[in-house]
Amino acid sequence: MDVVYVLDILGTFAFAVSGALVASDKKFDLFGVIIIAFVTAVGGGMLRDVLINAHPINWIADLNYLYVIFTAVVFTFLFKSKIAFLSRTMFLFDTIGISVFTLLGLQKGLSFNLHPIIALIMGMISAVFGGVLRDVLTNKVPLIFEKEIYASACLAGGIIYLLLFKFSILPEKFIFIIAALVVITIRAISVKYHLKLPRIKDDLFGKLK
Amino acid sequence: MDVVYVLDILGTFAFAVSGALVASDKKFDLFGVIIIAFVTAVGGGMLRDVLINAHPINWIADLNYLYVIFTAVVFTFLFKSKIAFLSRTMFLFDTIGISVFTLLGLQKGLSFNLHPIIALIMGMISAVFGGVLRDVLTNKVPLIFEKEIYASACLAGGIIYLLLFKFSILPEKFIFIIAALVVITIRAISVKYHLKLPRIKDDLFGKLK
Amino acid sequence: MDVVYVLDILGTFAFAVSGALVASDKKFDLFGVIIIAFVTAVGGGMLRDVLINAHPINWIADLNYLYVIFTAVVFTFLFKSKIAFLSRTMFLFDTIGISVFTLLGLQKGLSFNLHPIIALIMGMISAVFGGVLRDVLTNKVPLIFEKEIYASACLAGGIIYLLLFKFSILPEKFIFIIAALVVITIRAISVKYHLKLPRIKDDLFGKLK
């Protein structure tokens, strides 16, 4: 089986667990937990496919996503109190997830002959929109808009991919791995050192006062 | 006219009234009420059609949905204080609605040659997503995730439909009616006896302590 | 360059600024601000295109939208404290935006051979849904449902367009301008005199008591 596919599945699993945890904290019933896990895990790719008219969309084309999500919900049900102790593992899976989702989304965009900027945006939608949907459906302000460097890590990895793809002679698999490591490294460093993007608190002139 | 079509219209009417009631409780203006009624009534089928690439989508293909929704808003405007007394009737219409929406969505999925599991999910999206959209747009945690057995009733009816469709020699109309009665019965019983799905409060080990 | 295109760009700019302002008030980071500006500016047209199956959708077909949105975010970043003083200019741009978005959406619907009522709804979705998405993603009750006559102005302009298009011999450009002026005038008057649509507080019988 393809390595990238395995990583995609690991990421899907991590995203589904994160959705299940948020939903169970909100005291949703089992059905609600499954829906939120589902939306978190495949929501980004689903939106991407609807926007670029790539039918059948991700989870309709490949039933394995459903099975992985269902497994993740059962896993959360069984081991919820233990998952806190697994937080490093889950963080690793989640970070692998966003890196793989970004690059697979970008590749899909390119394969549909979209402009590289649009393909890059499709990569980021794939990676971050599942979490946005999770937060909208649980009536929270989407974390992504406030949290540590997350989407920016995806953006950086995507740009590296595009540059190497265009200007290097490296094989595509190799470029994929380098770009994925860029995403993972940036995110790990930003979490470790609590790096954040600037906000628009004041304008430039305000700062000069 | 087809009986199923009449039931579909009744369900649409009930969904639109439920949307109009929530929106008017939120003090939305007339326009907001119309939008919420609209989204509640056709949102599930609309999402289904977008996801399976079934164009033209439900309310674009059949203008009657719009007329029914508009009638439902006028009805709510005229009789709001009386609708409380009609709660049994509205509950009946609403329950008919989810049963018919589920089975029509499932049938549409099958007619698009989707895997039965995907078709089943499409049925459930048709039935429950309108209410989810209603709650998201009125800034509430979607009821469906917390409430009584609702989506589960749809799921059970959908599974019955699939099983009878595959393994029985009953005519399709008959299977439709049996499956719809399953949905209606489960929902009625669960509301009457306040049945709920379990939540993931604790994990299995937590319960054993 | 086409005048309507220039107005479309002005409207996109105004919508993006309004999104960026809301997001920065919510203390979103730079990335969150860009996403909200983006969704506010192109969300309506994006939903319209997905619903009527018009691929490639608006911002994928024309990269200028992205550049305008990015410029609007930089503009907001630089001049946030000054924008309050520009509120009349921004209101003008925003109102031009909804009028142009409504009529372009309506025209696109007609060009897809949709029923005039559906085309009218597509025009309104183009104009108002970006703001709805902005509010949903920032976890607020959508303004459109409570605010001054806004969607109604779009509706009136759209109806004027359809009537003149069907029953007059005026050239299409001219009809466009008349209808746009109707939207702008109604909105300006309603804001000036604080006009609002009625709510469903009570029903007719309640009022008679």
XYZ file of C-alpha atoms in Angstrom:
627
model
C 0.000 0.000 0.000
C 1.113 3.535 -0.689
C 2.921 5.341 2.155
C 1.067 8.577 1.478
C -2.234 6.706 1.676
C -1.268 5.302 5.073
C -0.371 8.798 6.286
C -3.677 10.105 4.911
C -5.497 7.439 6.923
C -3.484 8.256 10.076
C -4.360 11.933 9.646
C -8.023 11.100 9.088
C -7.975 9.033 12.265
C -6.400 11.891 14.270
C -8.871 14.442 12.906
C -11.816 12.149 13.666
C -10.588 11.641 17.242
C -10.211 15.409 17.703
C -13.772 15.877 16.458
C -15.092 13.117 18.716
C -13.359 14.659 21.738
C -14.808 18.132 21.113
C -18.288 16.687 20.544
C -18.209 14.529 23.660
C -17.037 17.521 25.719
C -20.142 19.292 24.435
C -22.187 16.337 25.742
C -23.428 15.393 22.286
C -25.024 11.997 22.022
C -23.335 9.139 20.180
C -24.852 10.176 16.898
C -23.715 13.758 17.276
C -20.214 12.542 18.093
C -20.103 10.466 14.905
C -21.277 13.417 12.778
C -18.703 15.812 14.249
C -15.911 13.231 13.910
C -16.972 12.684 10.316
C -17.142 16.371 9.422
C -13.794 17.119 11.082
C -12.068 14.289 9.263
C -13.444 14.666 5.747
C -14.977 18.170 5.748
C -11.927 19.866 4.258
C -11.528 17.453 1.371
C -15.288 17.437 0.820
C -15.422 21.218 0.438
C -12.377 21.150 -1.861
C -13.983 18.533 -4.101
C -17.307 20.391 -4.265
C -15.515 23.651 -5.146
C -13.395 22.159 -7.912
C -16.205 19.884 -9.121
C -14.273 16.686 -8.400
C -17.024 14.067 -8.282
C -17.371 11.577 -6.710
C -16.111 13.550 -3.692
C -13.528 12.138 -1.260
C -15.586 10.019 1.152
C -18.026 8.894 -1.541
C -15.165 7.687 -3.741
C -13.383 5.768 -0.963
C -15.371 4.060 1.791
C -12.213 3.527 3.854
C -12.596 7.047 5.241
C -15.916 6.041 6.795
C -14.449 2.920 8.335
C -11.495 4.852 9.784
C -13.820 7.499 11.230
C -16.051 4.872 12.781
C -13.013 3.160 14.286
C -11.825 6.496 15.651
C -15.180 7.087 17.360
C -15.119 3.632 18.943
C -11.505 4.253 19.991
C -12.513 7.577 21.600
C -15.466 5.918 23.308
C -13.223 3.212 24.775
C -10.178 5.235 25.713
C -11.369 8.798 26.263
C -9.732 9.241 29.656
C -6.491 7.739 28.305
C -6.286 9.984 25.243
C -4.991 12.827 27.364
C -1.929 10.684 28.024
C -1.654 10.074 24.315
C -1.629 13.759 23.546
C 1.872 13.643 22.053
C 0.893 10.786 19.768
C -2.341 12.521 18.790
C -0.448 15.757 18.126
C 1.941 13.846 15.898
C -0.918 12.188 13.974
C -2.757 15.498 13.697
C 0.331 17.261 12.389
C 0.998 14.472 9.925
C -2.661 14.856 8.959
C -2.486 18.548 8.114
C 0.756 18.101 6.185
C -0.594 15.219 4.101
C -4.015 16.832 3.619
C -2.381 20.059 2.438
C -0.141 18.360 -0.097
C -2.746 15.884 -1.374
C -5.214 18.767 -1.795
C -2.598 20.806 -3.623
C -1.742 17.874 -5.894
C -5.419 17.318 -6.650
C -5.776 20.999 -7.533
C -2.798 20.813 -9.887
C -4.150 17.626 -11.458
C -7.328 19.585 -12.256
C -5.157 22.145 -14.078
C -5.926 24.889 -11.595
C -3.650 27.911 -11.227
C -0.916 27.146 -8.614
C -2.334 29.798 -6.260
C -5.771 28.175 -6.441
C -4.218 24.723 -5.970
C -2.404 26.053 -2.906
C -5.669 27.380 -1.489
C -7.292 23.994 -2.173
C -4.507 22.350 -0.183
C -5.139 24.656 2.737
C -8.913 24.200 2.555
C -8.347 20.433 2.702
C -6.214 20.816 5.811
C -8.061 23.416 7.840
C -11.716 23.428 6.845
C -12.593 20.224 8.694
C -11.617 21.901 11.948
C -13.536 25.040 11.001
C -16.693 23.004 10.346
C -16.203 21.128 13.632
C -16.094 24.428 15.516
C -19.033 25.982 13.639
C -21.205 22.925 14.318
C -20.295 22.944 18.004
C -21.027 26.683 18.123
C -17.503 27.862 18.870
C -15.347 30.477 17.188
C -13.114 28.422 14.870
C -9.852 27.688 16.668
C -7.881 28.063 13.489
C -8.538 31.804 13.482
C -6.956 32.378 16.858
C -4.548 29.547 17.492
C -0.890 29.007 16.937
C 0.691 29.017 13.508
C -1.327 26.259 11.881
C -2.641 27.341 8.523
C 0.646 29.195 8.022
C 2.575 25.946 8.382
C 0.375 24.456 5.647
C 0.926 27.519 3.489
C 4.707 27.328 3.874
C 4.787 23.626 3.073
C 2.556 24.153 0.054
C 4.775 26.928 -1.297
C 7.891 24.765 -0.844
C 6.144 21.987 -2.740
C 5.206 24.292 -5.616
C 8.707 25.808 -5.836
C 10.506 22.462 -5.805
C 7.955 21.025 -8.217
C 8.549 23.863 -10.657
C 12.264 24.561 -10.275
C 13.898 21.348 -9.051
C 14.457 18.013 -10.752
C 13.701 16.043 -7.609
C 11.185 13.192 -7.978
C 7.636 14.099 -6.865
C 7.628 11.669 -3.915
C 10.762 13.278 -2.568
C 9.334 16.766 -2.917
C 6.219 15.573 -1.083
C 8.309 14.356 1.855
C 10.385 17.543 2.074
C 7.270 19.736 1.975
C 5.534 17.570 4.576
C 8.544 17.865 6.873
C 8.418 21.654 6.459
C 4.778 21.690 7.632
C 5.512 19.376 10.546
C 8.642 21.259 11.633
C 7.037 24.706 11.506
C 4.041 23.513 13.454
C 6.126 21.691 16.072
C 8.374 24.717 16.583
C 5.440 27.143 16.740
C 3.670 25.032 19.356
C 6.844 24.537 21.388
C 7.686 28.251 21.453
C 4.076 29.526 21.465
C 4.588 31.499 18.265
C 1.568 33.354 16.940
C 0.696 35.421 13.926
C 0.243 39.141 14.489
C -3.248 40.572 14.873
C -4.676 43.785 13.492
C -5.000 45.460 16.871
C -3.833 48.814 15.729
C -2.882 50.193 12.409
C 0.616 51.237 11.467
C -0.085 54.843 12.378
C -1.485 53.808 15.727
C 1.795 52.043 16.467
C 3.820 55.088 15.558
C 1.974 57.298 18.009
C -50.655 12.897 -7.734
C -48.186 10.583 -6.084
C -48.780 9.815 -2.400
C -45.060 10.053 -1.601
C -44.961 13.479 -3.246
C -47.839 14.651 -1.064
C -46.024 13.385 2.045
C -42.834 15.120 0.869
C -44.784 18.381 0.598
C -46.343 17.883 4.053
C -42.885 17.292 5.504
C -41.502 20.354 3.734
C -44.358 22.393 5.174
C -43.667 21.117 8.705
C -39.925 21.768 8.411
C -40.549 25.281 7.078
C -42.922 26.041 9.961
C -40.335 24.782 12.466
C -37.733 27.049 10.885
C -40.091 30.023 10.868
C -40.894 29.478 14.555
C -37.227 29.345 15.601
C -36.423 32.431 13.525
C -39.333 34.448 14.874
C -38.372 33.478 18.437
C -34.943 34.936 17.628
C -36.738 38.145 16.577
C -35.541 37.897 12.992
C -37.310 40.168 10.551
C -39.678 38.808 7.910
C -36.849 38.243 5.480
C -34.757 36.361 8.018
C -37.769 34.197 8.832
C -38.232 33.299 5.177
C -34.550 32.386 4.784
C -34.511 30.184 7.888
C -37.767 28.490 6.884
C -36.308 27.896 3.434
C -33.004 26.501 4.694
C -34.712 24.244 7.229
C -37.088 22.831 4.645
C -34.758 22.258 1.691
C -31.256 22.461 3.220
C -30.876 18.719 3.689
C -31.872 17.804 0.148
C -29.807 20.691 -1.215
C -26.634 19.466 0.514
C -27.336 15.907 -0.652
C -27.728 17.023 -4.254
C -24.566 19.136 -4.178
C -22.569 16.250 -2.681
C -23.744 13.673 -5.216
C -23.658 16.151 -8.101
C -27.397 15.871 -8.786
C -28.121 19.013 -10.762
C -30.484 20.794 -10.927
C -30.730 20.514 -7.137
C -34.015 19.911 -5.335
C -35.575 23.392 -5.038
C -34.227 24.534 -8.407
C -35.745 21.506 -10.135
C -39.185 21.893 -8.535
C -40.584 25.326 -7.712
C -43.350 23.803 -5.611
C -40.931 23.659 -2.659
C -40.660 27.453 -2.742
C -44.421 27.904 -2.855
C -44.919 25.498 0.056
C -42.263 27.284 2.115
C -43.788 30.671 1.401
C -47.210 29.344 2.391
C -45.716 27.937 5.588
C -44.248 31.345 6.503
C -47.585 33.080 5.898
C -49.280 30.339 7.930
C -46.821 30.881 10.791
C -47.312 34.646 10.575
C -51.081 34.252 10.809
C -51.359 31.522 13.386
C -48.208 31.662 15.480
C -49.972 31.708 18.834
C -52.220 28.861 17.691
C -49.432 26.588 16.503
C -48.662 25.599 20.086
C -52.112 24.015 20.163
C -51.284 22.273 16.923
C -48.123 20.762 18.347
C -49.382 17.203 17.895
C -50.243 17.859 14.259
C -46.917 19.574 13.663
C -45.072 16.703 15.336
C -46.888 14.278 13.064
C -46.039 16.301 9.945
C -42.427 16.691 11.081
C -42.094 12.983 11.732
C -43.668 12.152 8.400
C -41.183 14.639 6.949
C -38.054 12.974 8.317
C -39.262 9.533 7.306
C -40.070 10.598 3.741
C -36.927 12.734 3.407
C -34.771 9.847 4.600
C -36.232 7.343 2.179
C -36.388 9.696 -0.815
C -32.756 10.673 -0.186
C -31.765 7.027 0.097
C -33.618 6.176 -3.128
C -31.935 9.073 -4.912
C -28.557 7.842 -3.714
C -29.286 4.342 -4.989
C -30.500 5.727 -8.325
C -27.092 7.413 -8.653
C -25.475 3.986 -8.207
C -23.900 4.900 -4.892
C -22.815 2.228 -2.408
C -25.761 1.391 -0.087
C -23.881 2.830 2.921
C -23.371 6.114 1.067
C -27.010 6.095 -0.056
C -28.044 5.570 3.571
C -25.931 8.546 4.643
C -27.500 10.621 1.867
C -30.915 9.719 3.235
C -29.910 10.856 6.686
C -28.338 14.075 5.395
C -31.612 14.818 3.598
C -33.559 14.343 6.811
C -31.389 16.016 9.415
C -29.180 18.597 7.751
C -31.955 21.181 7.268
C -32.373 21.331 11.040
C -28.604 21.536 11.528
C -28.379 24.505 9.144
C -31.332 26.162 10.893
C -29.533 25.911 14.218
C -26.158 27.035 12.863
C -27.724 30.101 11.225
C -29.554 31.009 14.410
C -26.322 30.518 16.364
C -27.420 27.553 18.439
C -25.804 24.193 19.031
C -27.620 21.909 16.596
C -30.514 20.231 18.421
C -29.973 17.011 16.545
C -26.742 16.416 18.429
C -28.372 16.463 21.814
C -31.986 15.605 21.354
C -34.029 12.481 21.500
C -33.517 9.580 19.127
C -34.041 11.362 15.838
C -31.271 10.595 13.407
C -31.250 7.053 14.796
C -34.875 6.617 13.789
C -33.920 7.651 10.246
C -30.984 5.272 10.309
C -33.143 2.356 11.425
C -35.775 3.054 8.776
C -33.106 3.368 6.111
C -31.525 0.052 7.067
C -34.927 -1.672 6.994
C -35.511 -0.235 3.532
C -32.145 -1.475 2.260
C -32.610 -4.951 3.742
C -36.127 -5.406 2.373
C -35.069 -3.946 -0.977
C -32.219 -6.430 -1.228
C -33.655 -9.561 0.329
C -37.443 -9.389 -0.038
C -39.679 -9.607 -3.085
C -42.042 -6.936 -1.796
C -42.895 -4.128 -4.243
C -40.854 -0.952 -3.697
C -43.866 1.156 -2.657
C -44.660 -1.329 0.057
C -41.084 -1.368 1.326
C -41.176 2.424 1.401
C -44.284 2.393 3.596
C -42.904 -0.210 6.004
C -39.615 1.663 6.386
C -41.430 4.980 6.882
C -43.568 3.413 9.602
C -40.386 2.172 11.300
C -39.009 5.724 11.401
C -42.303 7.164 12.657
C -42.777 4.468 15.294
C -39.246 4.699 16.696
C -39.429 8.460 16.900
C -42.875 8.458 18.500
C -41.830 5.884 21.097
C -38.546 7.658 21.859
C -40.313 10.988 22.388
C -43.043 9.404 24.497
C -40.589 7.599 26.779
C -37.804 10.224 26.610
C -35.317 7.741 25.231
C -31.857 9.093 24.450
C -28.664 7.806 22.956
C -25.735 7.300 25.327
C -23.066 9.953 25.558
C -19.311 9.523 25.858
C -19.121 10.860 29.392
C -16.594 8.382 30.577
C -14.721 5.647 28.865
C -15.261 2.000 29.554
C -12.450 1.911 32.081
C -13.829 4.963 33.818
C -17.116 3.114 34.263
C -15.375 0.101 35.741
C -13.679 2.108 38.461
C -12.595 47.761 -19.000
C -16.241 47.149 -18.348
C -17.954 49.536 -15.924
C -19.906 46.726 -14.277
C -16.654 44.827 -13.718
C -15.135 47.861 -12.004
C -18.210 48.154 -9.760
C -17.985 44.413 -9.019
C -14.372 44.917 -7.923
C -15.298 47.937 -5.771
C -18.023 45.891 -4.111
C -15.654 42.986 -3.546
C -13.187 45.388 -1.958
C -15.856 46.826 0.362
C -17.107 43.362 1.360
C -13.540 42.186 2.056
C -12.862 45.244 4.235
C -16.089 44.623 6.172
C -14.999 41.027 6.747
C -11.497 42.064 7.804
C -12.929 44.584 10.285
C -15.244 42.047 11.915
C -12.442 39.472 12.120
C -9.932 41.887 13.617
C -12.524 43.006 16.180
C -12.777 39.333 17.129
C -8.966 39.359 17.620
C -8.401 36.802 14.872
C -4.829 36.468 13.723
C -3.720 37.657 10.283
C -4.633 34.355 8.698
C -8.103 34.352 10.217
C -8.631 37.901 8.979
C -7.711 36.898 5.427
C -10.107 33.935 5.505
C -13.029 36.000 6.809
C -12.341 38.791 4.294
C -12.227 36.178 1.559
C -15.433 34.432 2.594
C -17.317 37.705 3.008
C -16.259 38.941 -0.418
C -16.738 35.833 -2.550
C -18.886 33.558 -0.364
C -22.178 34.605 -1.934
C -21.041 34.102 -5.518
C -19.307 30.868 -4.544
C -22.490 29.389 -3.071
C -24.487 30.536 -6.105
C -22.046 28.878 -8.494
C -21.999 25.628 -6.523
C -25.807 25.540 -6.418
C -26.285 26.171 -10.138
C -23.296 24.003 -11.081
C -21.392 26.881 -12.701
C -17.824 25.607 -12.755
C -15.189 26.953 -12.491
C -16.735 28.978 -9.644
C -16.257 32.734 -9.314
C -12.882 33.083 -7.556
C -11.372 30.075 -9.312
C -12.319 31.483 -12.721
C -10.935 34.973 -12.047
C -7.863 35.446 -9.839
C -8.486 39.194 -9.625
C -10.911 38.566 -6.764
C -8.058 37.121 -4.702
C -5.796 40.073 -5.448
C -8.533 42.563 -4.530
C -9.239 40.730 -1.275
C -5.570 40.627 -0.373
C -5.273 44.348 -1.107
C -8.329 44.987 1.067
C -6.752 43.125 3.991
C -3.499 45.094 3.663
C -5.573 48.279 3.411
C -7.449 47.364 6.592
C -4.183 46.495 8.341
C -2.687 49.875 7.429
C -5.666 52.138 7.958
C -7.911 50.417 10.487
C -8.268 53.412 12.787
C -8.941 55.640 9.786
C -11.676 53.476 8.268
C -14.190 54.792 10.783
C -13.741 58.187 9.155
C -14.269 56.557 5.793
C -17.569 55.040 6.875
C -19.555 56.989 4.276
C -17.234 55.846 1.502
C -17.329 52.265 2.743
C -21.130 52.377 2.988
C -21.255 53.621 -0.600
C -18.919 50.845 -1.810
C -20.828 48.244 0.171
C -24.157 49.396 -1.240
C -22.745 49.446 -4.755
C -21.492 45.946 -3.975
C -24.863 44.480 -3.014
C -26.571 46.099 -6.006
C -23.979 44.807 -8.483
C -23.735 41.370 -6.840
C -27.533 41.012 -6.936
C -27.842 41.906 -10.591
C -24.788 39.943 -11.770
C -26.050 36.910 -9.861
C -29.499 37.322 -11.380
C -28.033 37.663 -14.889
C -25.911 34.559 -14.344
C -29.000 32.657 -13.231
C -30.910 33.759 -16.348
C -27.941 32.824 -18.562
C -28.190 29.323 -17.093
C -31.836 29.231 -18.213
C -33.163 29.151 -14.669
C -36.725 30.184 -13.857
C -36.823 33.964 -13.160
C -37.758 33.331 -9.511
C -34.736 31.042 -9.091
C -32.508 33.576 -10.875
C -33.802 36.249 -8.494
C -32.934 34.065 -5.508
C -29.474 33.449 -6.988
C -28.999 37.218 -7.206
C -29.929 37.591 -3.563
C -27.709 34.702 -2.474
C -24.807 36.383 -4.294
C -25.448 39.627 -2.438
C -26.210 38.483 1.084
C -24.641 35.084 1.683
C -21.080 36.366 2.028
C -22.183 38.401 5.032
C -24.081 35.436 6.448
C -20.969 33.241 6.197
C -18.868 35.990 7.793
C -21.229 36.074 10.759
C -21.509 32.290 11.092
C -17.709 31.899 11.068
C -17.291 34.604 13.693
C -20.010 32.942 15.776
C -22.585 35.713 15.570
C -26.227 35.687 14.613
C -26.195 36.797 10.959
C -26.778 40.549 10.848
C -28.846 40.247 7.707
C -31.650 38.613 9.653
C -32.086 41.480 12.051
C -30.760 44.576 10.342
C -32.259 47.302 8.260
C -33.863 46.673 4.905
C -30.964 45.067 3.093
C -32.017 41.896 1.373
C -35.326 43.584 0.594
C -33.488 46.282 -1.341
C -31.804 43.549 -3.394
C -35.148 41.859 -3.926
C -36.786 45.074 -5.139
C -33.920 45.836 -7.523
C -33.987 42.315 -8.853
C -37.722 42.446 -9.500
C -37.358 45.792 -11.315
C -34.634 44.243 -13.459
C -36.778 41.254 -14.361
C -39.835 43.391 -15.169
C -37.932 45.846 -17.361
C -36.040 42.987 -18.983
C -39.276 41.259 -19.866
C -41.614 44.124 -20.655
C -39.480 47.067 -21.771
C -37.386 47.626 -24.860
C -34.610 49.361 -22.941
C -31.076 48.078 -23.581
C -29.786 45.631 -20.945
C -27.044 47.962 -19.667
C -29.619 50.636 -19.031
C -31.918 48.250 -17.177
C -28.933 47.187 -15.073
C -28.248 50.800 -14.059
C -31.887 51.543 -13.222
C -32.199 48.402 -11.115
C -28.897 49.112 -9.340
C -30.087 52.612 -8.513
C -33.279 51.119 -7.065
C -31.216 48.917 -4.714
C -28.947 51.785 -3.711
C -31.823 54.232 -3.169
C -33.911 51.846 -1.084
C -30.955 50.925 1.085
C -29.856 54.540 1.552
C -33.383 55.639 2.492
C -33.917 52.712 4.844
C -30.644 53.392 6.656
C -31.316 57.110 6.850
C -34.814 56.671 8.282
C -34.088 53.462 10.251
C -36.748 51.528 8.383
C -37.106 47.861 9.315
C -39.116 44.913 8.154
C -41.873 43.709 10.469
C -41.237 40.759 12.753
C -43.549 37.919 13.653
C -43.980 38.984 17.263
C -47.617 38.180 17.448
C -50.027 36.673 15.058
C -52.923 38.506 13.513
C -55.309 37.299 16.165
C -52.920 38.335 18.891
C -52.946 41.842 17.442
C -56.713 41.962 17.424
C -56.997 41.181 21.097
